[in-house]
Every structure is written in C-alpha cells, then in structure tokens.
C-alpha cells in the first residue's frame, strides 16, 4: 500500500502507530513536506483510529481528492466518527484558490461540504485568544471528542485501544499572524496534551527555510519527540530523487533518507541506492 516504503524505513508497522508523541514536520520552499502528513492520516485511518485534520493551508476539497487516490473515504470515516475536519483557511486566502466568497472556481470547490466541518478563524486583533481556542479544540480531540462530530467521549469498552492523531497542516499561517513566542507557547501546550493523553499524537508542519526562523525551528526541534526535516538534496537537483528526509526521535530508523514521489506513492531509500 501507499507509504509501505516509508513505514519500513521508520521500522513501523501499521499496528504500531506512534502514541503520545509530538511530531514536527519541517519543510522548505523547494520541498513540500505534506506527504509526511498524508502518511500519518493514512496510517491512523487504515488502523481504525481517530483523525482530526486542521487545514490552515489546504481545503477539504483538496484533502478529499488526494485521499481518495490513497483509497480513503473521508466522508465514510466521518460517518464512523473517526474523522473530523477543521477549516482554518484564513481570510487572506479567500481571494486566491477559489475566487473568494462568491464566484467560485467552477470545479466544485466552492461550498464543497460532503459532511459537516468546524471553522476556525485567527482573530488578528487577538491572536493569543485564537491560539487558546485552538488548544482547547485540540485538547478535546485528544480526549476523543472530535470537533463537529456528535459522538462524544471515548467509549471505554469499544475504544480501549483507540488511538488518535491531530494533524495541523501548517502552523506557518499562525506564525505570520503572530510571533515566535506564541508559536513556542503553542508547541509547549501541544506537548503537554500528548503527555497527558498518551493515546494521542499531534503532528504539525511548519515551513522553516527563512533565516529569521532559525531560533524558532531549533526550539521546535528541541520540544518535539519526533522530527521529520524535509529538504532539497544537498547535491542539487536530481531527476531520480525529489529530496531528502532527516528523521530524529525514531529508534532503529534510517536517519537520512532520499525520497521520490511517484503517482500516489512515496518511495524512500538510503542515499546512493536509487530504487
């Protein structure tokens, strides 16, 4: 299946999804790290675990389309109270991808809602209050109360082994609206949540190639249990390799892998052993 190669490189089976971990995906302009997020989305849903996806950067339309290619049905997962989507696409984006509130792009993206979702908005005047709201929503999801999904709480009989993951597709949007301190605090709260609700992991992505962000990135690396750093090849562009992933915090794992995205799959391999 999709990501088999990444799972084996990480020494994970679908049955041993990481639990109680704060997982940071750092990417850059040349190398998009969102395939790592999709890896976790697919890994948890295929095991029947709960997933909450907070979309700051991409729409539900995007995720429904891309996951269908991976053999996932998000509407079905929602029905089974296993999936929730939080639409956090901020107002500055409304003019771009789908032509604002009216107009639409004619591709069915406008008003596209195959199942109920929750909306989260960053209040420019009080970003701190927005961050607190986000933490509360994530904390509830960590307890099994998914945003906008009716069935509350973890049912101890049926959900004893139930794990969950909360995926934040980009905290960079929040960073643009605030500052390093707020993001550090937010990451700290997320870490506390994963340590309190040990059956829940949180995965978040941030773009980390700006010189100014060096200190913040170092702090996030330090705070996170597992880090995936996705970057372009040090040797420059290659047709056979799209980039490299450095992994820290996973035992018995290849620390540096090269990757190539082919159709709906990600192939990872040791540097110099192109498949």
mmCIF file of C-alpha atoms in Angstrom:
data_model
loop_
_atom_site.group_PDB
_atom_site.id
_atom_site.type_symbol
_atom_site.label_atom_id
_atom_site.label_comp_id
_atom_site.label_asym_id
_atom_site.label_seq_id
_atom_site.Cartn_x
_atom_site.Cartn_y
_atom_site.Cartn_z
ATOM 1 C CA UNK A 1 0.000 0.000 0.000
ATOM 2 C CA UNK A 2 0.894 3.667 -0.097
ATOM 3 C CA UNK A 3 3.807 4.587 2.194
ATOM 4 C CA UNK A 4 4.885 0.961 2.756
ATOM 5 C CA UNK A 5 8.399 2.042 1.926
ATOM 6 C CA UNK A 6 8.249 4.905 4.481
ATOM 7 C CA UNK A 7 6.815 2.618 7.166
ATOM 8 C CA UNK A 8 9.560 0.072 6.708
ATOM 9 C CA UNK A 9 12.268 2.749 6.717
ATOM 10 C CA UNK A 10 10.801 4.029 10.004
ATOM 11 C CA UNK A 11 10.538 0.480 11.308
ATOM 12 C CA UNK A 12 6.803 0.995 11.933
ATOM 13 C CA UNK A 13 4.059 -1.462 11.170
ATOM 14 C CA UNK A 14 0.550 -0.213 10.674
ATOM 15 C CA UNK A 15 -0.193 -1.740 14.069
ATOM 16 C CA UNK A 16 2.456 0.279 15.907
ATOM 17 C CA UNK A 17 1.437 3.836 15.189
ATOM 18 C CA UNK A 18 3.265 6.261 17.497
ATOM 19 C CA UNK A 19 1.328 7.192 20.612
ATOM 20 C CA UNK A 20 1.645 10.180 22.930
ATOM 21 C CA UNK A 21 4.145 11.923 20.644
ATOM 22 C CA UNK A 22 4.534 15.494 19.436
ATOM 23 C CA UNK A 23 5.698 15.174 15.821
ATOM 24 C CA UNK A 24 7.148 18.128 13.926
ATOM 25 C CA UNK A 25 7.456 18.193 10.132
ATOM 26 C CA UNK A 26 9.752 20.949 8.908
ATOM 27 C CA UNK A 27 9.838 21.599 5.187
ATOM 28 C CA UNK A 28 11.017 24.316 2.813
ATOM 29 C CA UNK A 29 10.013 26.097 -0.338
ATOM 30 C CA UNK A 30 11.729 23.590 -2.667
ATOM 31 C CA UNK A 31 10.496 20.502 -0.832
ATOM 32 C CA UNK A 32 6.901 20.187 0.314
ATOM 33 C CA UNK A 33 6.601 18.027 3.432
ATOM 34 C CA UNK A 34 2.852 17.458 3.212
ATOM 35 C CA UNK A 35 3.400 13.835 2.082
ATOM 36 C CA UNK A 36 4.508 13.121 5.675
ATOM 37 C CA UNK A 37 1.158 14.469 6.939
ATOM 38 C CA UNK A 38 -0.702 12.251 4.455
ATOM 39 C CA UNK A 39 1.365 9.330 5.696
ATOM 40 C CA UNK A 40 0.035 9.846 9.234
ATOM 41 C CA UNK A 41 -3.519 10.464 8.026
ATOM 42 C CA UNK A 42 -3.477 7.203 6.103
ATOM 43 C CA UNK A 43 -1.648 5.241 8.838
ATOM 44 C CA UNK A 44 -4.184 6.132 11.543
ATOM 45 C CA UNK A 45 -7.382 5.864 9.466
ATOM 46 C CA UNK A 46 -6.434 2.489 7.997
ATOM 47 C CA UNK A 47 -5.980 1.193 11.545
ATOM 48 C CA UNK A 48 -9.436 2.446 12.548
ATOM 49 C CA UNK A 49 -8.053 5.216 14.756
ATOM 50 C CA UNK A 50 -9.425 8.761 15.026
ATOM 51 C CA UNK A 51 -8.049 11.652 12.996
ATOM 52 C CA UNK A 52 -8.668 15.384 13.353
ATOM 53 C CA UNK A 53 -7.225 17.419 10.491
ATOM 54 C CA UNK A 54 -6.813 21.187 10.903
ATOM 55 C CA UNK A 55 -6.495 22.788 7.463
ATOM 56 C CA UNK A 56 -4.727 26.147 7.642
ATOM 57 C CA UNK A 57 -3.171 25.765 4.224
ATOM 58 C CA UNK A 58 -5.369 23.381 2.225
ATOM 59 C CA UNK A 59 -9.111 22.983 1.798
ATOM 60 C CA UNK A 60 -11.335 19.993 2.475
ATOM 61 C CA UNK A 61 -11.789 19.745 -1.307
ATOM 62 C CA UNK A 62 -8.022 19.196 -1.660
ATOM 63 C CA UNK A 63 -7.901 16.522 1.066
ATOM 64 C CA UNK A 64 -10.954 14.609 -0.126
ATOM 65 C CA UNK A 65 -9.453 14.405 -3.629
ATOM 66 C CA UNK A 66 -5.955 13.448 -2.569
ATOM 67 C CA UNK A 67 -7.071 10.837 -0.006
ATOM 68 C CA UNK A 68 -9.449 9.207 -2.481
ATOM 69 C CA UNK A 69 -6.353 8.356 -4.540
ATOM 70 C CA UNK A 70 -4.935 6.696 -1.414
ATOM 71 C CA UNK A 71 -8.045 4.527 -1.069
ATOM 72 C CA UNK A 72 -9.515 6.512 1.828
ATOM 73 C CA UNK A 73 -13.068 7.802 2.065
ATOM 74 C CA UNK A 74 -13.175 10.768 4.450
ATOM 75 C CA UNK A 75 -16.976 11.075 4.333
ATOM 76 C CA UNK A 76 -17.280 7.438 5.403
ATOM 77 C CA UNK A 77 -14.700 7.949 8.180
ATOM 78 C CA UNK A 78 -16.694 10.968 9.360
ATOM 79 C CA UNK A 79 -19.854 8.832 9.475
ATOM 80 C CA UNK A 80 -17.998 6.301 11.607
ATOM 81 C CA UNK A 81 -16.957 9.201 13.938
ATOM 82 C CA UNK A 82 -13.306 8.576 13.031
ATOM 83 C CA UNK A 83 -12.567 11.763 11.122
ATOM 84 C CA UNK A 84 -13.121 15.479 11.651
ATOM 85 C CA UNK A 85 -12.010 18.435 9.559
ATOM 86 C CA UNK A 86 -11.400 21.918 10.904
ATOM 87 C CA UNK A 87 -11.460 24.545 8.177
ATOM 88 C CA UNK A 88 -8.878 27.116 9.239
ATOM 89 C CA UNK A 89 -8.213 28.637 5.807
ATOM 90 C CA UNK A 90 -7.799 32.255 6.789
ATOM 91 C CA UNK A 91 -9.473 35.226 5.142
ATOM 92 C CA UNK A 92 -6.337 36.382 3.267
ATOM 93 C CA UNK A 93 -6.580 33.182 1.245
ATOM 94 C CA UNK A 94 -10.198 33.653 0.235
ATOM 95 C CA UNK A 95 -9.254 35.660 -2.859
ATOM 96 C CA UNK A 96 -6.756 33.120 -4.091
ATOM 97 C CA UNK A 97 -7.572 29.473 -4.576
ATOM 98 C CA UNK A 98 -11.321 29.542 -5.020
ATOM 99 C CA UNK A 99 -12.064 33.089 -6.082
ATOM 100 C CA UNK A 100 -13.331 34.454 -2.783
ATOM 101 C CA UNK A 101 -16.722 34.005 -1.204
ATOM 102 C CA UNK A 102 -18.639 34.366 -4.429
ATOM 103 C CA UNK A 103 -17.634 33.363 -7.908
ATOM 104 C CA UNK A 104 -16.008 30.044 -7.164
ATOM 105 C CA UNK A 105 -13.727 28.162 -9.499
ATOM 106 C CA UNK A 106 -16.366 26.052 -11.215
ATOM 107 C CA UNK A 107 -14.551 22.936 -10.008
ATOM 108 C CA UNK A 108 -16.985 22.178 -7.221
ATOM 109 C CA UNK A 109 -14.628 23.504 -4.557
ATOM 110 C CA UNK A 110 -16.804 26.456 -3.643
ATOM 111 C CA UNK A 111 -19.173 25.464 -0.860
ATOM 112 C CA UNK A 112 -17.877 21.917 -1.126
ATOM 113 C CA UNK A 113 -19.016 20.126 2.001
ATOM 114 C CA UNK A 114 -19.660 16.388 1.802
ATOM 115 C CA UNK A 115 -20.020 16.308 5.613
ATOM 116 C CA UNK A 116 -20.143 18.862 8.451
ATOM 117 C CA UNK A 117 -16.901 20.598 9.380
ATOM 118 C CA UNK A 118 -15.849 23.092 12.042
ATOM 119 C CA UNK A 119 -14.466 26.526 11.203
ATOM 120 C CA UNK A 120 -11.535 28.106 12.997
ATOM 121 C CA UNK A 121 -10.549 31.708 12.363
ATOM 122 C CA UNK A 122 -7.450 33.533 13.529
ATOM 123 C CA UNK A 123 -8.613 36.812 15.076
ATOM 124 C CA UNK A 124 -5.981 39.334 14.001
ATOM 125 C CA UNK A 125 -6.795 41.590 16.928
ATOM 126 C CA UNK A 126 -6.318 38.823 19.458
ATOM 127 C CA UNK A 127 -4.157 36.035 18.103
ATOM 128 C CA UNK A 128 -3.477 34.816 21.640
ATOM 129 C CA UNK A 129 -7.185 34.177 22.247
ATOM 130 C CA UNK A 130 -7.314 32.337 18.901
ATOM 131 C CA UNK A 131 -4.363 30.153 19.955
ATOM 132 C CA UNK A 132 -6.145 29.300 23.233
ATOM 133 C CA UNK A 133 -9.255 28.340 21.282
ATOM 134 C CA UNK A 134 -7.169 26.094 19.045
ATOM 135 C CA UNK A 135 -5.549 24.427 22.083
ATOM 136 C CA UNK A 136 -8.983 23.772 23.632
ATOM 137 C CA UNK A 137 -10.261 22.237 20.398
ATOM 138 C CA UNK A 138 -7.158 20.023 20.118
ATOM 139 C CA UNK A 139 -7.357 19.022 23.780
ATOM 140 C CA UNK A 140 -10.987 17.909 23.277
ATOM 141 C CA UNK A 141 -10.000 15.938 20.188
ATOM 142 C CA UNK A 142 -7.218 14.290 22.209
ATOM 143 C CA UNK A 143 -9.911 13.125 24.644
ATOM 144 C CA UNK A 144 -11.832 11.594 21.752
ATOM 145 C CA UNK A 145 -14.341 14.424 21.356
ATOM 146 C CA UNK A 146 -13.734 15.308 17.713
ATOM 147 C CA UNK A 147 -14.734 18.822 16.609
ATOM 148 C CA UNK A 148 -18.149 18.781 14.944
ATOM 149 C CA UNK A 149 -18.571 15.017 15.421
ATOM 150 C CA UNK A 150 -21.615 14.203 17.521
ATOM 151 C CA UNK A 151 -20.497 11.151 19.445
ATOM 152 C CA UNK A 152 -18.558 12.491 22.409
ATOM 153 C CA UNK A 153 -16.022 10.902 24.692
ATOM 154 C CA UNK A 154 -14.072 7.690 24.434
ATOM 155 C CA UNK A 155 -16.265 4.660 24.910
ATOM 156 C CA UNK A 156 -14.004 2.635 27.194
ATOM 157 C CA UNK A 157 -15.359 -0.765 26.127
ATOM 158 C CA UNK A 158 -15.045 -0.416 22.381
ATOM 159 C CA UNK A 159 -12.293 2.182 22.323
ATOM 160 C CA UNK A 160 -9.804 0.686 24.764
ATOM 161 C CA UNK A 161 -7.025 0.521 22.184
ATOM 162 C CA UNK A 162 -8.316 3.581 20.350
ATOM 163 C CA UNK A 163 -5.580 5.963 19.384
ATOM 164 C CA UNK A 164 -5.956 9.304 17.759
ATOM 165 C CA UNK A 165 -3.890 11.842 15.888
ATOM 166 C CA UNK A 166 -4.392 15.547 15.367
ATOM 167 C CA UNK A 167 -2.744 16.865 12.211
ATOM 168 C CA UNK A 168 -2.153 20.604 11.736
ATOM 169 C CA UNK A 169 -1.262 21.139 8.104
ATOM 170 C CA UNK A 170 0.687 24.360 8.731
ATOM 171 C CA UNK A 171 1.400 26.477 11.782
ATOM 172 C CA UNK A 172 3.217 28.912 9.481
ATOM 173 C CA UNK A 173 -0.081 30.700 8.847
ATOM 174 C CA UNK A 174 -0.487 31.242 12.595
ATOM 175 C CA UNK A 175 3.160 32.334 12.807
ATOM 176 C CA UNK A 176 2.629 35.014 10.145
ATOM 177 C CA UNK A 177 -0.224 36.419 12.225
ATOM 178 C CA UNK A 178 1.764 36.362 15.474
ATOM 179 C CA UNK A 179 5.382 35.864 16.580
ATOM 180 C CA UNK A 180 7.947 33.254 17.643
ATOM 181 C CA UNK A 181 6.880 33.391 21.294
ATOM 182 C CA UNK A 182 3.285 32.490 20.536
ATOM 183 C CA UNK A 183 4.302 29.518 18.371
ATOM 184 C CA UNK A 184 6.701 28.302 21.088
ATOM 185 C CA UNK A 185 3.921 28.534 23.680
ATOM 186 C CA UNK A 186 1.510 26.757 21.362
ATOM 187 C CA UNK A 187 4.003 23.916 20.778
ATOM 188 C CA UNK A 188 4.505 23.670 24.534
ATOM 189 C CA UNK A 189 0.725 23.250 25.082
ATOM 190 C CA UNK A 190 0.569 20.644 22.316
ATOM 191 C CA UNK A 191 3.380 18.739 24.010
ATOM 192 C CA UNK A 192 1.511 18.848 27.338
ATOM 193 C CA UNK A 193 -1.595 17.466 25.591
ATOM 194 C CA UNK A 194 0.322 14.495 24.144
ATOM 195 C CA UNK A 195 1.905 13.779 27.513
ATOM 196 C CA UNK A 196 -1.464 13.969 29.294
ATOM 197 C CA UNK A 197 -3.445 11.968 26.717
ATOM 198 C CA UNK A 198 -0.859 9.343 25.896
ATOM 199 C CA UNK A 199 -3.048 7.578 23.320
ATOM 200 C CA UNK A 200 -2.961 10.724 21.191
ATOM 201 C CA UNK A 201 -0.205 12.106 18.956
ATOM 202 C CA UNK A 202 -0.073 15.550 17.370
ATOM 203 C CA UNK A 203 1.615 16.190 14.016
ATOM 204 C CA UNK A 204 2.244 19.747 12.869
ATOM 205 C CA UNK A 205 4.038 21.204 9.878
ATOM 206 C CA UNK A 206 5.956 24.462 9.579
ATOM 207 C CA UNK A 207 7.975 25.961 6.749
ATOM 208 C CA UNK A 208 11.443 26.534 8.089
ATOM 209 C CA UNK A 209 13.714 27.926 5.421
ATOM 210 C CA UNK A 210 13.723 31.623 6.363
ATOM 211 C CA UNK A 211 16.944 32.799 8.041
ATOM 212 C CA UNK A 212 14.910 34.623 10.711
ATOM 213 C CA UNK A 213 13.229 31.381 11.755
ATOM 214 C CA UNK A 214 16.416 29.546 12.804
ATOM 215 C CA UNK A 215 15.885 30.095 16.566
ATOM 216 C CA UNK A 216 12.220 29.100 16.433
ATOM 217 C CA UNK A 217 12.989 25.962 14.409
ATOM 218 C CA UNK A 218 15.670 24.935 16.903
ATOM 219 C CA UNK A 219 13.191 25.411 19.770
ATOM 220 C CA UNK A 220 10.537 23.317 17.989
ATOM 221 C CA UNK A 221 13.088 20.579 17.234
ATOM 222 C CA UNK A 222 14.019 20.526 20.905
ATOM 223 C CA UNK A 223 10.393 20.361 22.086
ATOM 224 C CA UNK A 224 9.204 17.667 19.684
ATOM 225 C CA UNK A 225 9.512 13.915 20.272
ATOM 226 C CA UNK A 226 9.921 13.098 16.576
ATOM 227 C CA UNK A 227 11.122 15.442 13.828
ATOM 228 C CA UNK A 228 10.928 14.993 10.048
ATOM 229 C CA UNK A 229 13.072 17.572 8.230
ATOM 230 C CA UNK A 230 12.199 17.579 4.550
ATOM 231 C CA UNK A 231 14.615 19.445 2.301
ATOM 232 C CA UNK A 232 16.068 19.501 -1.182
ATOM 233 C CA UNK A 233 19.190 17.478 -1.937
ATOM 234 C CA UNK A 234 22.455 18.972 -0.763
ATOM 235 C CA UNK A 235 23.972 17.945 -4.101
ATOM 236 C CA UNK A 236 21.333 19.878 -6.028
ATOM 237 C CA UNK A 237 18.508 18.828 -8.342
ATOM 238 C CA UNK A 238 18.103 15.219 -9.452
ATOM 239 C CA UNK A 239 15.542 13.552 -11.691
ATOM 240 C CA UNK A 240 15.549 10.324 -9.673
ATOM 241 C CA UNK A 241 15.376 11.851 -6.210
ATOM 242 C CA UNK A 242 12.954 14.599 -5.188
ATOM 243 C CA UNK A 243 14.535 15.443 -1.864
ATOM 244 C CA UNK A 244 15.717 14.151 1.462
ATOM 245 C CA UNK A 245 14.159 13.481 4.865
ATOM 246 C CA UNK A 246 16.110 13.556 8.104
ATOM 247 C CA UNK A 247 14.348 11.777 10.954
ATOM 248 C CA UNK A 248 15.143 12.221 14.628
ATOM 249 C CA UNK A 249 13.474 10.546 17.594
ATOM 250 C CA UNK A 250 12.625 7.224 15.931
ATOM 251 C CA UNK A 251 14.769 4.326 17.107
ATOM 252 C CA UNK A 252 16.183 1.765 14.612
ATOM 253 C CA UNK A 253 15.355 4.101 11.777
ATOM 254 C CA UNK A 254 17.380 5.271 8.804
ATOM 255 C CA UNK A 255 18.422 8.771 9.958
ATOM 256 C CA UNK A 256 18.667 10.188 6.445
ATOM 257 C CA UNK A 257 16.585 9.018 3.514
ATOM 258 C CA UNK A 258 16.122 10.155 -0.027
ATOM 259 C CA UNK A 259 12.580 10.214 -1.361
ATOM 260 C CA UNK A 260 10.775 10.212 -4.666
ATOM 261 C CA UNK A 261 7.061 10.824 -5.159
ATOM 262 C CA UNK A 262 5.647 8.553 -7.861
ATOM 263 C CA UNK A 263 1.912 8.624 -8.669
ATOM 264 C CA UNK A 264 0.193 8.077 -5.328
ATOM 265 C CA UNK A 265 3.231 6.705 -3.596
ATOM 266 C CA UNK A 266 6.328 7.910 -1.806
ATOM 267 C CA UNK A 267 9.443 5.822 -2.230
ATOM 268 C CA UNK A 268 12.181 6.289 0.338
ATOM 269 C CA UNK A 269 15.619 4.754 0.155
ATOM 270 C CA UNK A 270 19.103 5.082 1.583
ATOM 271 C CA UNK A 271 21.184 7.764 -0.160
ATOM 272 C CA UNK A 272 23.022 6.294 -3.135
ATOM 273 C CA UNK A 273 20.741 3.256 -3.522
ATOM 274 C CA UNK A 274 18.224 4.633 -6.002
ATOM 275 C CA UNK A 275 15.472 2.038 -6.470
#
